[in-house]
Amino acid sequence: MNCRSEVLEVSVEGRQVDEAMLALLHTILLHRSTGKFHYKKEGTYSIGTVGTQDVDCDFIDFTFVRVSSDELDRVIRKAVAEFKDGLGNSGNDGMGQISLEFYQKKKSRWPFSDECIPWEVWSIKVNVVNLANEQERQICSEKVGEKLGEKVINIVEVINRHEYLPKMPTQSEVDNVFDTSLKDVQPYLYKITFQITDSMGTSVSTTMRRLIKDTLAL
Amino acid sequence: MDSDLSSQDKKDLDKFIKFFALKTVQVIVQARLGEKISTCSSSSPTGSDWFNLAIKDIPEVTHEAKKALSGQLPGIGRSMCVEISLKTSEGDSMELETWCLEMNEKCDKDIKVSYTVYNRLSLLLKSLLAISRVTPAYKLSRKQGHDYVILYRIYFGDVQLTGLGEGFQTVRVGIVGTPIGTITLSCAYRTNLALMSSRQYERTGPIMGIIIDHFVERPFTNMAHMHPCSYRAPGEDDRGAYAGIEDSQEVCTTSFSTSPPSQCVCTVSQAHFKTPKPALMATLKVPLMGLGISQQLYSSRMSYQTPPLGTVDLCHPTACTAAAHPHQMVVPGKEGGVPQVPQQPNHGTAADHGRIPSCPSGQSPQPIPPTSCSNEVKSVSPSDAPETTFTRKVGAFVNKTTTQVTTTGLDLPFAAFAPRAYDLEENDPMVHPPPSPAPSSPLQGSLHSNSSSHCGGQPQDDFVMVDFKPAFSKDDLLPMDLGTFYREFQNPPQLASLSIDVSAQSMAEDLDSLPEKLAIYEKNIDEFDAFVDTLQ
């Protein structure tokens, strides 16, 4: 099938990178997570409850909603922190892209390992800017807040097109579709990768591919 | 159309739509409560969390939603709307946004009700959670409190967007196709946040201020139906997780307190905004962020309200200087004393009608001050004044010759305000108290002007501040009054370090010492660099 690909672009100040990324990634994951499945006999299943919580950003005038799962939050924060380190190491005016890819596993026969087939990829391009003084930072905080709001609206718009979603799996196949490792929620299988562009604008010169979530790496 | 749908599916679909509507209202209102919302995920399905989302149910809100729906469901031509508006403490209000749950005729016959529609409704609720934090009203609602509150109103029928002003924007939260129509959830929000509303009638003539009083009588709306976005269950605290709606659907029985303590909204169902606002707002800081309201506005409003209030001038200047507790502004200078003459200029005759402990500016009664006022009224009424002279707290505004005033442990928190009423002494009930029985003490006598038949007739034009004790300045440890303190420390000696430098060194010497200083700095350059690195 064709993988759906969406690109979001934001320009933020260095200290806003974490929160901006968290806001967008969590918003996407909120829509791409369900409660834990509990399979019963006869192929039926019930779904657990997903809680939500508001998160206020410190450096951006913005509040976002995330799934109430500390485990998931830790994983995402770790990925974002690595992305930010990568951006920081590349120089002051860094550009980079963090991608959240939802995929399905397709079992292959031995000796081939399972295939990971993405069905939705969200790419967030980040442009880090430097600001000279506190007043500019204040303005930036509000502007970035508004921008993130627009991005959230974009995300919601895409998701509500109700395009392809993997079918609800049977019990034996649930690990091919969902990440069942968390104890309170169940997001679709996903992986987060990032690329750093150096300030010359050339990509892939320092490509770093990091697999944050456990996947079967090819 | 409907015949293609099995009866079970139809029943399920109706139930889904009903609960979706109720949950939508809950999410919207909770997003405007002014606080961060947090619910817990639960891996074990409880069977009571609709759409697999932990959304708490505020019983009041559910009740209002059900009342608005009146047993009907949102359908084609029958939209359910949640209107969010802002109401200032002055009574001005402004619609901020309208959330609409509508249905159009586009049907999706092939869709599975019990599975796909349900999941998509769940997705739509998640989108609503996200979008409700993005519209401008969210930030306003997070800052609600003393200056303004956020109200909600639920109505059913045609969508009304005229109150949103020009240039309002619309954001679509999402759509879900069903066999009987497509459900659409959207939000129209105001972009022009200037508080300018037109008035239908004038109360007391034109005012100079920018803002004209509000309350347009709209044909479809009734401000009495507005509800504050706050909920306080009497005597109960937030218990964290609580039961969701059961399938048979009755209002959740657990209750919680989420409104901030500063919000003195009495009950959820009351339309009046009751807050112990300072009566006079000349010193009010700019209250509404993003609404472009200035202090000038409030001053002009104040002047507008002057005519009906006889003694407002008395209160006004005093209030201006009040750094004191706003609640107590209602009775400036008269702790325990006679409350302000509220409405009538002729206090002399009016006083006998009783001292109404109302806010002089004519605002709606305040829940907290009346408690203190009424106590004061009970303890001291004009006719009782002679007997309770010494419980009556007298301020500095007394005649010079009455030394007893200073010796009776006078304690006037708002004495700062009393002197300002010099020019209004004819309105001051302390100076011209209503006719009362013969005073039993010289104290009492001193407070009566010579217009009173009972007093000894002290000259009114010779008032001297005798014992000035500013508000909250009682301090037994350091019994120094503010004036003394100020005079003593008005001219402090110069700092020793400064004086040496200033007197000893001249410009030329400064310049000469520069090379040495530079040399030292260069020597220590590594240290400075290391320090700068730690800052980055």
mmCIF file of N, CA and C in Angstrom, chain A residues 27 30-34 36 38 45-56 61-65 67-69 142 146 149-150 152-153 156 159-160 162 165 167-168 183-185, chain B residues 35-47 49 52-55 115 119-120 123-124 126-134 138-139 142-143 171-177 189:
data_model
loop_
_atom_site.group_PDB
_atom_site.id
_atom_site.type_symbol
_atom_site.label_atom_id
_atom_site.label_comp_id
_atom_site.label_asym_id
_atom_site.label_seq_id
_atom_site.Cartn_x
_atom_site.Cartn_y
_atom_site.Cartn_z
ATOM 1 N N THR A 27 0.823 14.757 20.221
ATOM 2 C CA THR A 27 -0.494 14.962 19.599
ATOM 3 C C THR A 27 -0.768 13.851 18.592
ATOM 4 N N LEU A 30 -1.353 10.612 20.480
ATOM 5 C CA LEU A 30 -2.660 10.593 21.144
ATOM 6 C C LEU A 30 -3.695 9.970 20.222
ATOM 7 N N HIS A 31 -3.603 10.327 18.935
ATOM 8 C CA HIS A 31 -4.577 9.817 17.980
ATOM 9 C C HIS A 31 -4.243 8.417 17.502
ATOM 10 N N ARG A 32 -3.024 8.019 17.737
ATOM 11 C CA ARG A 32 -2.601 6.715 17.217
ATOM 12 C C ARG A 32 -2.353 5.715 18.346
ATOM 13 N N SER A 33 -3.014 5.955 19.447
ATOM 14 C CA SER A 33 -2.905 5.008 20.567
ATOM 15 C C SER A 33 -4.297 4.597 20.995
ATOM 16 N N THR A 34 -4.415 3.363 21.385
ATOM 17 C CA THR A 34 -5.694 2.900 21.929
ATOM 18 C C THR A 34 -5.434 2.352 23.322
ATOM 19 N N LYS A 36 -5.366 -0.784 26.062
ATOM 20 C CA LYS A 36 -4.827 -2.141 25.924
ATOM 21 C C LYS A 36 -5.946 -3.098 25.505
ATOM 22 N N HIS A 38 -7.790 -6.574 25.405
ATOM 23 C CA HIS A 38 -7.929 -7.797 26.212
ATOM 24 C C HIS A 38 -8.763 -8.775 25.407
ATOM 25 N N TYR A 45 -12.669 -8.920 21.702
ATOM 26 C CA TYR A 45 -11.722 -8.278 22.605
ATOM 27 C C TYR A 45 -12.343 -7.016 23.184
ATOM 28 N N SER A 46 -11.842 -6.651 24.300
ATOM 29 C CA SER A 46 -12.272 -5.376 24.881
ATOM 30 C C SER A 46 -11.048 -4.464 24.947
ATOM 31 N N ILE A 47 -11.331 -3.208 25.031
ATOM 32 C CA ILE A 47 -10.255 -2.215 24.964
ATOM 33 C C ILE A 47 -10.199 -1.428 26.272
ATOM 34 N N GLY A 48 -9.013 -1.236 26.744
ATOM 35 C CA GLY A 48 -8.825 -0.455 27.967
ATOM 36 C C GLY A 48 -9.103 1.019 27.725
ATOM 37 N N THR A 49 -8.934 1.791 28.746
ATOM 38 C CA THR A 49 -9.259 3.218 28.687
ATOM 39 C C THR A 49 -7.990 4.044 28.587
ATOM 40 N N VAL A 50 -8.036 5.013 27.718
ATOM 41 C CA VAL A 50 -6.897 5.905 27.568
ATOM 42 C C VAL A 50 -7.180 7.202 28.318
ATOM 43 N N GLY A 51 -6.296 7.555 29.213
ATOM 44 C CA GLY A 51 -6.438 8.824 29.911
ATOM 45 C C GLY A 51 -5.616 9.883 29.198
ATOM 46 N N THR A 52 -5.922 11.124 29.464
ATOM 47 C CA THR A 52 -5.165 12.200 28.827
ATOM 48 C C THR A 52 -4.731 13.198 29.885
ATOM 49 N N GLN A 53 -3.688 13.932 29.567
ATOM 50 C CA GLN A 53 -3.341 15.029 30.470
ATOM 51 C C GLN A 53 -2.774 16.211 29.715
ATOM 52 N N ASP A 54 -3.043 17.366 30.286
ATOM 53 C CA ASP A 54 -2.562 18.612 29.694
ATOM 54 C C ASP A 54 -1.128 18.850 30.131
ATOM 55 N N VAL A 55 -0.344 19.323 29.201
ATOM 56 C CA VAL A 55 1.052 19.653 29.514
ATOM 57 C C VAL A 55 1.301 21.092 29.098
ATOM 58 N N ASP A 56 1.714 21.905 30.051
ATOM 59 C CA ASP A 56 2.054 23.292 29.739
ATOM 60 C C ASP A 56 3.517 23.357 29.345
ATOM 61 N N ASP A 61 4.411 29.443 24.593
ATOM 62 C CA ASP A 61 3.089 29.776 25.103
ATOM 63 C C ASP A 61 2.084 28.791 24.515
ATOM 64 N N PHE A 62 2.080 27.595 25.056
ATOM 65 C CA PHE A 62 1.288 26.537 24.432
ATOM 66 C C PHE A 62 1.024 25.433 25.444
ATOM 67 N N THR A 63 -0.124 24.803 25.285
ATOM 68 C CA THR A 63 -0.459 23.626 26.098
ATOM 69 C C THR A 63 -0.887 22.527 25.145
ATOM 70 N N PHE A 64 -0.386 21.335 25.353
ATOM 71 C CA PHE A 64 -0.815 20.235 24.497
ATOM 72 C C PHE A 64 -1.342 19.097 25.354
ATOM 73 N N VAL A 65 -1.997 18.187 24.683
ATOM 74 C CA VAL A 65 -2.600 17.047 25.382
ATOM 75 C C VAL A 65 -1.813 15.805 25.009
ATOM 76 N N VAL A 67 -1.185 11.445 25.933
ATOM 77 C CA VAL A 67 -1.760 10.253 26.539
ATOM 78 C C VAL A 67 -1.163 10.096 27.941
ATOM 79 N N SER A 68 -1.985 9.688 28.870
ATOM 80 C CA SER A 68 -1.478 9.502 30.235
ATOM 81 C C SER A 68 -0.729 8.197 30.337
ATOM 82 N N SER A 69 0.494 8.247 29.878
ATOM 83 C CA SER A 69 1.327 7.060 30.013
ATOM 84 C C SER A 69 2.744 7.539 30.227
ATOM 85 N N GLU A 142 5.364 33.333 21.920
ATOM 86 C CA GLU A 142 3.959 33.410 21.516
ATOM 87 C C GLU A 142 3.774 32.955 20.080
ATOM 88 N N GLU A 146 1.522 29.861 18.579
ATOM 89 C CA GLU A 146 0.489 29.923 17.534
ATOM 90 C C GLU A 146 0.781 28.949 16.414
ATOM 91 N N GLY A 149 -0.077 25.559 17.345
ATOM 92 C CA GLY A 149 -1.527 25.406 17.268
ATOM 93 C C GLY A 149 -1.969 25.086 15.859
ATOM 94 N N GLU A 150 -1.383 25.799 14.908
ATOM 95 C CA GLU A 150 -1.724 25.505 13.505
ATOM 96 C C GLU A 150 -1.319 24.092 13.134
ATOM 97 N N VAL A 152 -1.110 21.532 15.095
ATOM 98 C CA VAL A 152 -2.049 20.591 15.708
ATOM 99 C C VAL A 152 -3.313 20.497 14.862
ATOM 100 N N ILE A 153 -3.764 21.641 14.381
ATOM 101 C CA ILE A 153 -4.948 21.626 13.518
ATOM 102 C C ILE A 153 -4.659 20.837 12.250
ATOM 103 N N VAL A 156 -4.719 17.119 13.083
ATOM 104 C CA VAL A 156 -6.090 16.650 13.292
ATOM 105 C C VAL A 156 -6.823 16.522 11.956
ATOM 106 N N ILE A 159 -5.623 13.336 10.248
ATOM 107 C CA ILE A 159 -6.099 12.126 10.916
ATOM 108 C C ILE A 159 -7.576 11.918 10.682
ATOM 109 N N ASN A 160 -8.306 13.010 10.626
ATOM 110 C CA ASN A 160 -9.748 12.869 10.463
ATOM 111 C C ASN A 160 -10.171 12.647 9.012
ATOM 112 N N HIS A 162 -9.565 9.919 7.884
ATOM 113 C CA HIS A 162 -9.879 8.491 8.037
ATOM 114 C C HIS A 162 -9.406 7.689 6.844
ATOM 115 N N LEU A 165 -6.014 2.670 7.882
ATOM 116 C CA LEU A 165 -5.541 2.243 9.190
ATOM 117 C C LEU A 165 -5.443 0.728 9.149
ATOM 118 N N LYS A 167 -5.960 -3.057 9.910
ATOM 119 C CA LYS A 167 -7.154 -3.720 10.456
ATOM 120 C C LYS A 167 -6.870 -4.151 11.877
ATOM 121 N N MET A 168 -7.944 -4.234 12.610
ATOM 122 C CA MET A 168 -7.774 -4.703 13.985
ATOM 123 C C MET A 168 -7.313 -6.161 13.958
ATOM 124 N N LYS A 183 2.365 -0.832 29.530
ATOM 125 C CA LYS A 183 1.354 -1.499 30.352
ATOM 126 C C LYS A 183 0.023 -0.764 30.399
ATOM 127 N N ASP A 184 -0.008 0.493 29.972
ATOM 128 C CA ASP A 184 -1.286 1.190 30.111
ATOM 129 C C ASP A 184 -1.927 1.616 28.795
ATOM 130 N N VAL A 185 -1.133 1.771 27.784
ATOM 131 C CA VAL A 185 -1.732 2.122 26.490
ATOM 132 C C VAL A 185 -1.071 1.303 25.400
ATOM 133 N N GLU B 35 -8.156 25.109 34.339
ATOM 134 C CA GLU B 35 -7.118 24.296 34.971
ATOM 135 C C GLU B 35 -6.680 23.197 34.030
ATOM 136 N N LYS B 36 -5.563 22.625 34.387
ATOM 137 C CA LYS B 36 -5.082 21.511 33.573
ATOM 138 C C LYS B 36 -5.909 20.282 33.917
ATOM 139 N N ILE B 37 -6.245 19.551 32.888
ATOM 140 C CA ILE B 37 -7.065 18.356 33.089
ATOM 141 C C ILE B 37 -6.163 17.137 33.001
ATOM 142 N N SER B 38 -6.415 16.195 33.871
ATOM 143 C CA SER B 38 -5.609 14.983 33.846
ATOM 144 C C SER B 38 -6.469 13.802 34.233
ATOM 145 N N THR B 39 -6.430 12.770 33.433
ATOM 146 C CA THR B 39 -7.144 11.537 33.771
ATOM 147 C C THR B 39 -6.183 10.376 33.581
ATOM 148 N N CYS B 40 -6.513 9.285 34.199
ATOM 149 C CA CYS B 40 -5.591 8.143 34.176
ATOM 150 C C CYS B 40 -5.999 7.131 33.131
ATOM 151 N N SER B 41 -4.981 6.524 32.576
ATOM 152 C CA SER B 41 -5.248 5.409 31.672
ATOM 153 C C SER B 41 -5.482 4.169 32.519
ATOM 154 N N SER B 42 -6.274 3.288 31.974
ATOM 155 C CA SER B 42 -6.543 2.058 32.708
ATOM 156 C C SER B 42 -6.486 0.913 31.719
ATOM 157 N N SER B 43 -5.644 -0.053 32.027
ATOM 158 C CA SER B 43 -5.512 -1.139 31.060
ATOM 159 C C SER B 43 -6.710 -2.066 31.125
ATOM 160 N N SER B 44 -7.357 -2.107 32.282
ATOM 161 C CA SER B 44 -8.516 -3.004 32.373
ATOM 162 C C SER B 44 -9.761 -2.228 32.017
ATOM 163 N N PRO B 45 -10.468 -2.691 31.072
ATOM 164 C CA PRO B 45 -11.666 -1.957 30.674
ATOM 165 C C PRO B 45 -12.709 -2.012 31.780
ATOM 166 N N THR B 46 -13.232 -0.876 32.107
ATOM 167 C CA THR B 46 -14.238 -0.847 33.160
ATOM 168 C C THR B 46 -15.633 -0.969 32.580
ATOM 169 N N GLY B 47 -15.723 -0.759 31.304
ATOM 170 C CA GLY B 47 -17.035 -0.846 30.679
ATOM 171 C C GLY B 47 -17.847 0.414 30.835
ATOM 172 N N ASP B 49 -16.344 3.608 30.459
ATOM 173 C CA ASP B 49 -15.708 4.750 29.820
ATOM 174 C C ASP B 49 -16.044 4.751 28.351
ATOM 175 N N ASN B 52 -13.693 4.558 25.037
ATOM 176 C CA ASN B 52 -12.394 4.139 25.571
ATOM 177 C C ASN B 52 -11.521 5.299 25.974
ATOM 178 N N LEU B 53 -12.165 6.388 26.351
ATOM 179 C CA LEU B 53 -11.424 7.555 26.792
ATOM 180 C C LEU B 53 -11.855 7.888 28.210
ATOM 181 N N ALA B 54 -10.873 8.234 29.024
ATOM 182 C CA ALA B 54 -11.195 8.616 30.394
ATOM 183 C C ALA B 54 -11.559 10.091 30.403
ATOM 184 N N ILE B 55 -12.851 10.350 30.271
ATOM 185 C CA ILE B 55 -13.331 11.735 30.330
ATOM 186 C C ILE B 55 -14.279 11.813 31.516
ATOM 187 N N TYR B 115 -18.381 -0.779 15.162
ATOM 188 C CA TYR B 115 -16.930 -0.836 15.249
ATOM 189 C C TYR B 115 -16.300 0.442 14.690
ATOM 190 N N ASN B 119 -15.114 3.749 16.790
ATOM 191 C CA ASN B 119 -13.696 4.114 16.859
ATOM 192 C C ASN B 119 -13.445 5.503 16.297
ATOM 193 N N ARG B 120 -14.164 5.833 15.252
ATOM 194 C CA ARG B 120 -13.956 7.170 14.681
ATOM 195 C C ARG B 120 -14.498 8.258 15.598
ATOM 196 N N LEU B 123 -11.850 8.780 18.027
ATOM 197 C CA LEU B 123 -10.778 9.586 17.428
ATOM 198 C C LEU B 123 -11.178 11.057 17.396
ATOM 199 N N LEU B 124 -12.443 11.295 17.102
ATOM 200 C CA LEU B 124 -12.928 12.670 17.031
ATOM 201 C C LEU B 124 -12.874 13.322 18.407
ATOM 202 N N LYS B 126 -10.707 12.614 20.697
ATOM 203 C CA LYS B 126 -9.293 12.929 20.946
ATOM 204 C C LYS B 126 -8.901 14.208 20.212
ATOM 205 N N SER B 127 -9.404 14.329 18.997
ATOM 206 C CA SER B 127 -9.115 15.559 18.250
ATOM 207 C C SER B 127 -9.700 16.763 18.961
ATOM 208 N N LEU B 128 -10.878 16.586 19.522
ATOM 209 C CA LEU B 128 -11.500 17.681 20.257
ATOM 210 C C LEU B 128 -10.655 18.067 21.454
ATOM 211 N N LEU B 129 -10.121 17.060 22.140
ATOM 212 C CA LEU B 129 -9.246 17.351 23.282
ATOM 213 C C LEU B 129 -8.066 18.194 22.827
ATOM 214 N N ALA B 130 -7.491 17.821 21.689
ATOM 215 C CA ALA B 130 -6.313 18.558 21.217
ATOM 216 C C ALA B 130 -6.678 19.968 20.764
ATOM 217 N N ILE B 131 -7.751 20.086 19.985
ATOM 218 C CA ILE B 131 -8.094 21.388 19.406
ATOM 219 C C ILE B 131 -8.583 22.357 20.483
ATOM 220 N N SER B 132 -9.236 21.820 21.501
ATOM 221 C CA SER B 132 -9.776 22.730 22.519
ATOM 222 C C SER B 132 -8.675 23.442 23.301
ATOM 223 N N ARG B 133 -7.451 22.980 23.180
ATOM 224 C CA ARG B 133 -6.338 23.687 23.843
ATOM 225 C C ARG B 133 -5.646 24.668 22.915
ATOM 226 N N VAL B 134 -6.162 24.736 21.709
ATOM 227 C CA VAL B 134 -5.465 25.520 20.693
ATOM 228 C C VAL B 134 -6.182 26.833 20.383
ATOM 229 N N TYR B 138 -8.804 29.201 25.055
ATOM 230 C CA TYR B 138 -8.157 28.371 26.068
ATOM 231 C C TYR B 138 -7.254 29.198 26.959
ATOM 232 N N LYS B 139 -6.445 30.026 26.324
ATOM 233 C CA LYS B 139 -5.514 30.824 27.137
ATOM 234 C C LYS B 139 -6.286 31.789 28.031
ATOM 235 N N ARG B 142 -7.577 29.947 30.999
ATOM 236 C CA ARG B 142 -6.573 29.583 32.003
ATOM 237 C C ARG B 142 -6.268 30.746 32.922
ATOM 238 N N LYS B 143 -6.587 31.935 32.458
ATOM 239 C CA LYS B 143 -6.281 33.105 33.272
ATOM 240 C C LYS B 143 -7.528 33.681 33.935
ATOM 241 N N VAL B 171 -12.650 26.369 12.700
ATOM 242 C CA VAL B 171 -11.751 25.225 12.574
ATOM 243 C C VAL B 171 -12.612 23.971 12.663
ATOM 244 N N ARG B 172 -12.358 23.065 11.742
ATOM 245 C CA ARG B 172 -13.131 21.832 11.767
ATOM 246 C C ARG B 172 -12.354 20.802 12.562
ATOM 247 N N VAL B 173 -12.994 20.270 13.539
ATOM 248 C CA VAL B 173 -12.317 19.276 14.369
ATOM 249 C C VAL B 173 -12.290 17.935 13.639
ATOM 250 N N GLY B 174 -13.415 17.578 13.050
ATOM 251 C CA GLY B 174 -13.417 16.314 12.324
ATOM 252 C C GLY B 174 -14.809 15.925 11.897
ATOM 253 N N ILE B 175 -14.846 14.881 11.114
ATOM 254 C CA ILE B 175 -16.134 14.364 10.658
ATOM 255 C C ILE B 175 -16.144 12.847 10.797
ATOM 256 N N VAL B 176 -17.331 12.328 10.991
ATOM 257 C CA VAL B 176 -17.489 10.871 11.041
ATOM 258 C C VAL B 176 -18.730 10.530 10.230
ATOM 259 N N GLY B 177 -18.538 9.724 9.222
ATOM 260 C CA GLY B 177 -19.685 9.317 8.417
ATOM 261 C C GLY B 177 -20.439 8.196 9.113
ATOM 262 N N TYR B 189 -14.512 30.617 16.249
ATOM 263 C CA TYR B 189 -13.999 31.410 17.367
ATOM 264 C C TYR B 189 -13.750 32.843 16.941
#
